[in-house]
CSV table of C-alpha atoms and ligand atoms in Angstrom, one decimal:
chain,number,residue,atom,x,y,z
A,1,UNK,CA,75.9,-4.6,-25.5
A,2,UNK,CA,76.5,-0.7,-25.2
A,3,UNK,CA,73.3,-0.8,-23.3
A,4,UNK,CA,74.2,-3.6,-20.7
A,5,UNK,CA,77.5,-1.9,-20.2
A,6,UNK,CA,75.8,1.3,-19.2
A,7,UNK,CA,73.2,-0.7,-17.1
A,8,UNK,CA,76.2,-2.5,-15.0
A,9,UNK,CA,78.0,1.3,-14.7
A,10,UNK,CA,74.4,2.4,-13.1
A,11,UNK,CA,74.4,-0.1,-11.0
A,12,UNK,CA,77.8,-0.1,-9.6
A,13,UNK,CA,77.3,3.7,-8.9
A,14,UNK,CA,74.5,3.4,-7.2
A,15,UNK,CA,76.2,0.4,-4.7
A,16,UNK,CA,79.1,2.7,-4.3
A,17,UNK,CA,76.7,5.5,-3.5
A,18,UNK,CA,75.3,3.0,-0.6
A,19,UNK,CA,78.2,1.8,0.5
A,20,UNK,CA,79.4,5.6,1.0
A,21,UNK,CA,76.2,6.9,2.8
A,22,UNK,CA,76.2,3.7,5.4
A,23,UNK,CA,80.0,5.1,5.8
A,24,UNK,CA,79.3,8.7,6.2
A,25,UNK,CA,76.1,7.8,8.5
A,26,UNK,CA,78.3,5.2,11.0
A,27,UNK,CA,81.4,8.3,10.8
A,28,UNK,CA,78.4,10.5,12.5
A,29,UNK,CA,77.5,8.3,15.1
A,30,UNK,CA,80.7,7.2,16.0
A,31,UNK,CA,81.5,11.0,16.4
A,32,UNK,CA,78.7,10.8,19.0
A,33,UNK,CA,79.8,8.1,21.0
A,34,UNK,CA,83.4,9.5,21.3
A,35,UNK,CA,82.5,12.8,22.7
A,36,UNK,CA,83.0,11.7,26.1
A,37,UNK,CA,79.7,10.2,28.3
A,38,UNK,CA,77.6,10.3,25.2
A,39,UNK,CA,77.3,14.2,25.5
A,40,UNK,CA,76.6,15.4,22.3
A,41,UNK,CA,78.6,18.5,20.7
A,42,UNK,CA,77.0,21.9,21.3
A,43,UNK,CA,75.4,21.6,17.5
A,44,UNK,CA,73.8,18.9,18.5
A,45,UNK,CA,72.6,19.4,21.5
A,46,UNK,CA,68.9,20.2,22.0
A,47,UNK,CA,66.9,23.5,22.9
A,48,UNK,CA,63.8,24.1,24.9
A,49,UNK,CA,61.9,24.3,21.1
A,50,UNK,CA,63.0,20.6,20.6
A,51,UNK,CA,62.7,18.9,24.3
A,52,UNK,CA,59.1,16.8,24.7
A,53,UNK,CA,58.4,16.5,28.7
A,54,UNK,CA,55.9,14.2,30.2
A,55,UNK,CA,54.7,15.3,32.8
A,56,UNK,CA,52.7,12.8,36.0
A,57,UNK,CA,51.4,14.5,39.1
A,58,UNK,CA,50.0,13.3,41.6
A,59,UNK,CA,47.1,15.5,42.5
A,60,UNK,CA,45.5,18.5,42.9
A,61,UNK,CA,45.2,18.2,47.3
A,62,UNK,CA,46.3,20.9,48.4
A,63,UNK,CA,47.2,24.6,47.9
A,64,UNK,CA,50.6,23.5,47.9
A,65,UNK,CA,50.0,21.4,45.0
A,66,UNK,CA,48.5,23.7,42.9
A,67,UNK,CA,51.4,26.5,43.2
A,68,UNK,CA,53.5,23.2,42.0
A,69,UNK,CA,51.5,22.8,39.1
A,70,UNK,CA,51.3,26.2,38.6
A,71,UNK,CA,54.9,26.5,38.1
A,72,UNK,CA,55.2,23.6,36.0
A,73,UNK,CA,52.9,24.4,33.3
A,74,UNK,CA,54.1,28.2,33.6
A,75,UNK,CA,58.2,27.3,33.2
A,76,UNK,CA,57.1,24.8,30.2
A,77,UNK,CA,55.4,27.9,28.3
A,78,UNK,CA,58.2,30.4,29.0
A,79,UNK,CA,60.2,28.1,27.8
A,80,UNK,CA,58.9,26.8,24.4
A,81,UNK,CA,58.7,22.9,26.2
A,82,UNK,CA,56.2,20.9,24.8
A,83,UNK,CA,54.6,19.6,28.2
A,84,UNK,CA,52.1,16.1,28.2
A,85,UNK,CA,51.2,17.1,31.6
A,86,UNK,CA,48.1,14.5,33.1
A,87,UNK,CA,47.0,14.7,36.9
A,88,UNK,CA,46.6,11.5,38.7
A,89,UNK,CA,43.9,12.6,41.2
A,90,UNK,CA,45.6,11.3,44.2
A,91,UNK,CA,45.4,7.6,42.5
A,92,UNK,CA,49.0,5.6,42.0
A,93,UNK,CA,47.4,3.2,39.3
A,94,UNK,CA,46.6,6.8,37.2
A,95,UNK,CA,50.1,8.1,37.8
A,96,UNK,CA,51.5,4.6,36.8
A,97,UNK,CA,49.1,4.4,32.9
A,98,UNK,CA,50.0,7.9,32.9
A,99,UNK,CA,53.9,7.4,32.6
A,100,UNK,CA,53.0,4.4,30.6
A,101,UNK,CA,51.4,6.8,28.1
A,102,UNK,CA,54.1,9.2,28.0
A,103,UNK,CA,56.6,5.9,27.3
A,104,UNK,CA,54.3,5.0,24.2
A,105,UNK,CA,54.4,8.8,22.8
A,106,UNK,CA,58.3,8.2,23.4
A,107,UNK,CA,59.0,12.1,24.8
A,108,UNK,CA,62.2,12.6,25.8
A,109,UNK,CA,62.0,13.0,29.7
A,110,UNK,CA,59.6,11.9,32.2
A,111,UNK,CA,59.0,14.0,35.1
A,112,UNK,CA,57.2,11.9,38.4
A,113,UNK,CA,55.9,13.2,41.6
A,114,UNK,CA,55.0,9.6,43.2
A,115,UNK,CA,52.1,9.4,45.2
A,116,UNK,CA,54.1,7.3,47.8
A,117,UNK,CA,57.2,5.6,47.9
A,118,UNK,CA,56.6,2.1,47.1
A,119,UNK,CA,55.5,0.1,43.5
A,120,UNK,CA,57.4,2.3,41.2
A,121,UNK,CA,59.4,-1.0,39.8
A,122,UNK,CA,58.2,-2.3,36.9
A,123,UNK,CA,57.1,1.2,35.0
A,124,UNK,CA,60.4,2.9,35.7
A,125,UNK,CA,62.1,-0.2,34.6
A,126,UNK,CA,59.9,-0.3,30.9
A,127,UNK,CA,60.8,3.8,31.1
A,128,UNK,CA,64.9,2.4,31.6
A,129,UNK,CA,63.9,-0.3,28.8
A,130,UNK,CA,62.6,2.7,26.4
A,131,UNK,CA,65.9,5.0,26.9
A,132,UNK,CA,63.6,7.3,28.4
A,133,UNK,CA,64.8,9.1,31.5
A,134,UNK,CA,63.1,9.5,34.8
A,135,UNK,CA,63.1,12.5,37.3
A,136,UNK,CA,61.8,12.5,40.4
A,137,UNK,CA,60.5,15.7,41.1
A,138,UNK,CA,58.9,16.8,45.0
A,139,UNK,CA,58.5,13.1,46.0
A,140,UNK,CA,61.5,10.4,46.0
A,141,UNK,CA,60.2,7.0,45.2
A,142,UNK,CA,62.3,3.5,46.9
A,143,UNK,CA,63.6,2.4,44.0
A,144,UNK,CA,66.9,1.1,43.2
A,145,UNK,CA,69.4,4.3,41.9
A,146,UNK,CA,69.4,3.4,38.2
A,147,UNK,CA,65.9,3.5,37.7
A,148,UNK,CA,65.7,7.2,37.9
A,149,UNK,CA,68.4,9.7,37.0
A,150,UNK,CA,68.0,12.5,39.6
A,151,UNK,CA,65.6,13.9,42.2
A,152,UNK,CA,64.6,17.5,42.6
A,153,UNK,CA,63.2,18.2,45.9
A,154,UNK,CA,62.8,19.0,49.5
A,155,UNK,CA,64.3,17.7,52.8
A,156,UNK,CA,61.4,16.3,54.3
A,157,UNK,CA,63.3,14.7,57.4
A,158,UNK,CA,64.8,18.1,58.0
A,159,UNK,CA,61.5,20.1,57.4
A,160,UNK,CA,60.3,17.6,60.2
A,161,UNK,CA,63.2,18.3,62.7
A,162,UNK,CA,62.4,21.9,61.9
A,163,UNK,CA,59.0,21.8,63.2
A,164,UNK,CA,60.3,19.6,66.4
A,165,UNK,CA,62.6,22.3,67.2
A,166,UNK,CA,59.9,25.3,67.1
A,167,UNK,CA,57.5,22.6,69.0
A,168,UNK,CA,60.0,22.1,71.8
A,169,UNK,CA,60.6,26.1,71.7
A,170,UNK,CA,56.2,26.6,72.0
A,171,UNK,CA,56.3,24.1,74.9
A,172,UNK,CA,58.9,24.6,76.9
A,173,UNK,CA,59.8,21.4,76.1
A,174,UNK,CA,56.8,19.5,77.8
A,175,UNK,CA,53.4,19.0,76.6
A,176,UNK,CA,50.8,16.6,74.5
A,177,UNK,CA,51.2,16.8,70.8
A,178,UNK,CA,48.4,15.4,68.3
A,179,UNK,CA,49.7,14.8,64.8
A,180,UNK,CA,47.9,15.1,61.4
A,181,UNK,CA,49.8,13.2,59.1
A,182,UNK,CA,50.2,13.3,55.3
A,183,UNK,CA,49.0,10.4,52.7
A,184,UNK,CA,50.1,7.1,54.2
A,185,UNK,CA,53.1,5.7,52.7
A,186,UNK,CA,54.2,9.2,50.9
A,187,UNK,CA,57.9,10.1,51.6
A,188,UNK,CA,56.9,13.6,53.0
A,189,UNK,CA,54.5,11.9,55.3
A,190,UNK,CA,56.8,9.3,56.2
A,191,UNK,CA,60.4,11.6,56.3
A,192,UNK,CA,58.5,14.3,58.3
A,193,UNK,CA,57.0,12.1,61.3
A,194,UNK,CA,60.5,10.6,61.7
A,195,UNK,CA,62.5,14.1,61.5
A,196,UNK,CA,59.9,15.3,64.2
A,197,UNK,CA,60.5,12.3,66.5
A,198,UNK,CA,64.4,12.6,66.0
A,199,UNK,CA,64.0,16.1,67.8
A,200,UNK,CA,61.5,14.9,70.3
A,201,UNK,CA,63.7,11.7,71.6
A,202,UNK,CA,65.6,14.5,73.6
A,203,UNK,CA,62.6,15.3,75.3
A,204,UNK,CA,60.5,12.8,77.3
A,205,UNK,CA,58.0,15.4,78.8
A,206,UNK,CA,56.7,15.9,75.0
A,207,UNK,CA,54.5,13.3,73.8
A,208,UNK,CA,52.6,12.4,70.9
A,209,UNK,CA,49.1,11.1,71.9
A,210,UNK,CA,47.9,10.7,68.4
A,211,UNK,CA,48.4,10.1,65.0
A,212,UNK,CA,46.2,10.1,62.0
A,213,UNK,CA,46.0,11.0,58.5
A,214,UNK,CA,44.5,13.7,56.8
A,215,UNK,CA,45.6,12.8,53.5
A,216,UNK,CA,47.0,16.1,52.7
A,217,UNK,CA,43.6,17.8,52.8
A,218,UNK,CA,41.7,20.2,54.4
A,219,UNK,CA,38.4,18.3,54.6
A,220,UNK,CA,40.1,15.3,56.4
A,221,UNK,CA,42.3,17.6,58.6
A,222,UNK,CA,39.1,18.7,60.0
A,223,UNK,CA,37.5,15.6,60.4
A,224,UNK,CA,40.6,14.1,61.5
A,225,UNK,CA,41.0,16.8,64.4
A,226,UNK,CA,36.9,16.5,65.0
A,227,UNK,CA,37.6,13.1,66.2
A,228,UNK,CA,41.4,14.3,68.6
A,229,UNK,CA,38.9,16.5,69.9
A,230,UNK,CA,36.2,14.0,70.7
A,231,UNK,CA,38.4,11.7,72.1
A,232,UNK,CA,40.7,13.8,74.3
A,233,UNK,CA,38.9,17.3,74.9
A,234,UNK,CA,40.6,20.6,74.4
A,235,UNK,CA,41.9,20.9,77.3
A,236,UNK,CA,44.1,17.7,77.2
A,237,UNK,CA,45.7,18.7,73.7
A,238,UNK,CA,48.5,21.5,73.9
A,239,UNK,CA,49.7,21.7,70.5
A,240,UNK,CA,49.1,20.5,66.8
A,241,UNK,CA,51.4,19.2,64.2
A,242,UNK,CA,50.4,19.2,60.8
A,243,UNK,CA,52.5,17.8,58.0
A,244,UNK,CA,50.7,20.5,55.7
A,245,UNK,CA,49.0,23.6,55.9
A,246,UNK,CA,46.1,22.6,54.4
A,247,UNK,CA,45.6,19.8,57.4
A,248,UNK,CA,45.9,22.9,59.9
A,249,UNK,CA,43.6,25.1,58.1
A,250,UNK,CA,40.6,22.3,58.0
A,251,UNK,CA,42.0,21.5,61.8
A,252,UNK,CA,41.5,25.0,63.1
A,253,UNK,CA,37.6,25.3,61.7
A,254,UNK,CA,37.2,22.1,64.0
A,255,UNK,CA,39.0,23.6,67.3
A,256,UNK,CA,37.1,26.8,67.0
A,257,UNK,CA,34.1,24.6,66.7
A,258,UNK,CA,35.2,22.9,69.9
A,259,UNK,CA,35.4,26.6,71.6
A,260,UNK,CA,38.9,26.6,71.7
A,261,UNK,CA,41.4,29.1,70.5
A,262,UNK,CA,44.0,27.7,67.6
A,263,UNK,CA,47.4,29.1,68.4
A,264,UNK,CA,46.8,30.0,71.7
A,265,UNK,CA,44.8,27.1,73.6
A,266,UNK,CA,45.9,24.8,70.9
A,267,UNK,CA,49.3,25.9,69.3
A,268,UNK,CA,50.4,24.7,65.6
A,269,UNK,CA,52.9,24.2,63.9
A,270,UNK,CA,52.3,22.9,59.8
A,271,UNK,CA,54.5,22.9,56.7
A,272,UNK,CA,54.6,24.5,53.6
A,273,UNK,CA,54.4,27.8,54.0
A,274,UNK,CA,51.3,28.4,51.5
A,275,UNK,CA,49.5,32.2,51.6
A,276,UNK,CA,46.4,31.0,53.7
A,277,UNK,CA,49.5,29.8,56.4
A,278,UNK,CA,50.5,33.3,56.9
A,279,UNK,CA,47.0,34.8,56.7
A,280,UNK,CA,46.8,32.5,59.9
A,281,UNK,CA,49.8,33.5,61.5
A,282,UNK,CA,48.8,37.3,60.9
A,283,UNK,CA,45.7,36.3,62.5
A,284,UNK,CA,47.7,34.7,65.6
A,285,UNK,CA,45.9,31.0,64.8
A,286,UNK,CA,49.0,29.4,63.4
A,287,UNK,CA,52.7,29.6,65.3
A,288,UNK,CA,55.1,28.6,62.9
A,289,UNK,CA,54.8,27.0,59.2
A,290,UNK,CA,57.8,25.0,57.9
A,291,UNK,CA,58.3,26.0,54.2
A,292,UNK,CA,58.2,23.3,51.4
A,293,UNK,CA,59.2,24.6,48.0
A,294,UNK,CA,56.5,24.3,45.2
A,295,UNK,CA,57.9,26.7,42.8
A,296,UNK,CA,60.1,23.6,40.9
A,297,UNK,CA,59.2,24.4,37.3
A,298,UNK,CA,62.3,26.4,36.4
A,299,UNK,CA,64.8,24.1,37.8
A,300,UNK,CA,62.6,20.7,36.7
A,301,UNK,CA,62.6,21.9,32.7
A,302,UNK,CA,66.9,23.0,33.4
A,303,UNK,CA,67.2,19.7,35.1
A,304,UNK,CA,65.5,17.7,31.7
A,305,UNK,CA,67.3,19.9,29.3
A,306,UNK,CA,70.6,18.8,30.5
A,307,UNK,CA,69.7,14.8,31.2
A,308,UNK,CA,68.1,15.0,27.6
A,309,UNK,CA,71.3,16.1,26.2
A,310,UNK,CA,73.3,13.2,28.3
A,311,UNK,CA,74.9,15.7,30.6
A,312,UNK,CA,75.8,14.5,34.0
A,313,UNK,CA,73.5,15.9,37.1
A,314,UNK,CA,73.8,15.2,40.8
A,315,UNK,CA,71.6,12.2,42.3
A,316,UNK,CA,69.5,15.3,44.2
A,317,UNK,CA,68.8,18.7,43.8
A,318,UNK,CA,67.7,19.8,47.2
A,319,UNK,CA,65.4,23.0,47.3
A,320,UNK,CA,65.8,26.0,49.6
A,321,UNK,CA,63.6,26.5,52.3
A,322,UNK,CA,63.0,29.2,55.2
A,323,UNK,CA,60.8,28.8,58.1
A,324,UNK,CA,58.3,31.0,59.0
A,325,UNK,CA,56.8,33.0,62.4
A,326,UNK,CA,53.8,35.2,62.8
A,327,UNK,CA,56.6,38.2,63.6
A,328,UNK,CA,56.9,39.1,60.1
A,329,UNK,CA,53.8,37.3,58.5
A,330,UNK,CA,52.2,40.4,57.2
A,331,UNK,CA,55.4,41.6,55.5
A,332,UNK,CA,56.2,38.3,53.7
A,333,UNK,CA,52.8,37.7,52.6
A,334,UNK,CA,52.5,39.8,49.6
A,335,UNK,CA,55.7,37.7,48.3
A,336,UNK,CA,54.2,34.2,48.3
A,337,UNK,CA,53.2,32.9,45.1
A,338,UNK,CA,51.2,29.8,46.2
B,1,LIG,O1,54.9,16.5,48.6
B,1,LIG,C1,54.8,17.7,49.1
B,1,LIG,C2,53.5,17.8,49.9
B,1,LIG,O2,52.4,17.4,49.1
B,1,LIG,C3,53.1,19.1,50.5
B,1,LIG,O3,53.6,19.4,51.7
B,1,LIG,C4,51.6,18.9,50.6
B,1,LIG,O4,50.9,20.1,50.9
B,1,LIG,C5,51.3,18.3,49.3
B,1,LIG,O5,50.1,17.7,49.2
């Protein structure tokens, strides 16, 4: 009898013990919820040490890309972030089983630059479905607004209006433009075609006799500007547009091949603002080059910090960009990082 006593007392202890811990574990989380937009308090908010990034770029295409990467992987070290980082080789399907990975590890943040703008759907939607949050970082994707939480990146239609302007300047406002553009479909390629044509509307003596893509790269710039030179002849082309560097660099092996003179016979006028840009325009053989920002490793992993501790961030973080002329090439040179 003494015994069974003792056994009930043990066992109602132990219930009360429960009961108690469910109560002390639903007081915490309600304390959570009530701090206002699910931000948690400062001792429970997490550090660089604890923050687990995924990481999908696109590529590896251009110089550009690399000074991107670059700064990724570099921010992520100084940091203490522990960085899945995988490189998608210029392949959307990659980039997609990529974040698909990162989704199954369950990291905290996924950081995206898409490939181009469309298919993004369904894979930020099972990111949305896992509580995990997406950034867009260098590329926006067209997706609807709740399927990523911020994008941290350039103006691509204002880089393009840039490099209208200088054109118009180069030309006098009259003259036959050829056009390498960037991957089909990508929002730099896309934004920075239209931003040039805004400018040119005013301006019916400059016209655009050909567009192509060079996919970003320096082997197909070439090619691309073999063929504008087959078709029309030196002589017939007055300037060169190239919605990167790279493009320009591969395009001026092919108009010195042709016995013209880049920059002079043929002016140009490319973004980025890479170190092999301003090599060029030291070297008179690019006019101007539009700067694109790769440096976003710092301000991605401050970006995740703050979305992975439910603070509130604006829908874009625009990066700050210069333009650049062969005047003071040789002096900002030894600056450039990429
Ligand atoms: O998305 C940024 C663009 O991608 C850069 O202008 C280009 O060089 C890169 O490949």
């Amino acid at each position: 009898m003494k015994n069974k006593v003792s056994a009930n007392t043990v066992l109602i202890t132990l219930w009360t013990i429960a009961l108690l811990s469910l109560l002390v574990s639903s007081c915490g989380t309600k304390k959570k919820e009530g701090s206002g937009n699910n931000v948690p308090h400062d001792d429970e908010k997490i550090t660089y040490n604890e923050l687990v990034v995924g990481y999908a770029q696109l590529g590896a295409e251009s110089d550009w890309r690399t000074g991107n990467t670059e700064s990724i992987l570099e921010a992520a070290e100084e940091l203490g972030v522990e960085l899945l980082f995988s490189n998608a080789q210029q392949n959307q399907e990659r980039q997609i089983k990529a974040i698909r990975t990162f989704i199954a590890q369950q990291v905290d943040i996924i950081g995206v630059a898409p490939i181009v703008e469309t298919g993004w759907e369904s894979v930020f939607q099972e990111a949305k479905d896992a509580g995990i949050p997406i950034i867009l970082v260098d590329r926006r994707a067209d997706v609807p607004e709740d399927l990523y939480t911020t994008y941290l990146g350039s103006d691509f239609l204002e880089e393009g209006r840039n490099a209208g302007r200088i054109m118009v300047d180069l030309l006098d406002g009259k003259g036959r433009i050829v056009e390498l553009e960037g991957t089909v479909g990508s929002a730099p390629a896309i934004d920075r075609a239209n931003g040039f044509r805004e400018v040119l509307e005013d301006y019916p003596e400059m016209e655009i006799i050909a567009t192509e893509s060079g996919d970003f790269t320096r082997a197909k710039g070439e090619e691309v500007m073999e063929g504008f030179l087959d078709t029309y002849g030196g002589n017939e082309i007055d300037a060169l547009f190239a919605h990167n560097d790279d493009m320009a660099i591969g395009a001026i092996k092919a108009i010195e091949a042709h016995g013209f003179r880049p920059g002079i016979d043929i002016k140009i006028v490319s973004i980025d603002a890479i170190r092999e840009a301003f090599q060029a325009m030291i070297d008179g053989k690019i006019n101007a080059t539009v700067e694109c920002n790769a440096l976003l490793g710092p301000q991605f992993f401050e970006l995740a910090l703050k979305v992975a501790n439910g603070e509130k961030v604006p829908k874009w973080v625009p990066s700050d960009e210069g333009v650049f002329f062969p005047e003071n090439a040789a002096e900002i040179l030894p600056t450039r990082k990429y």
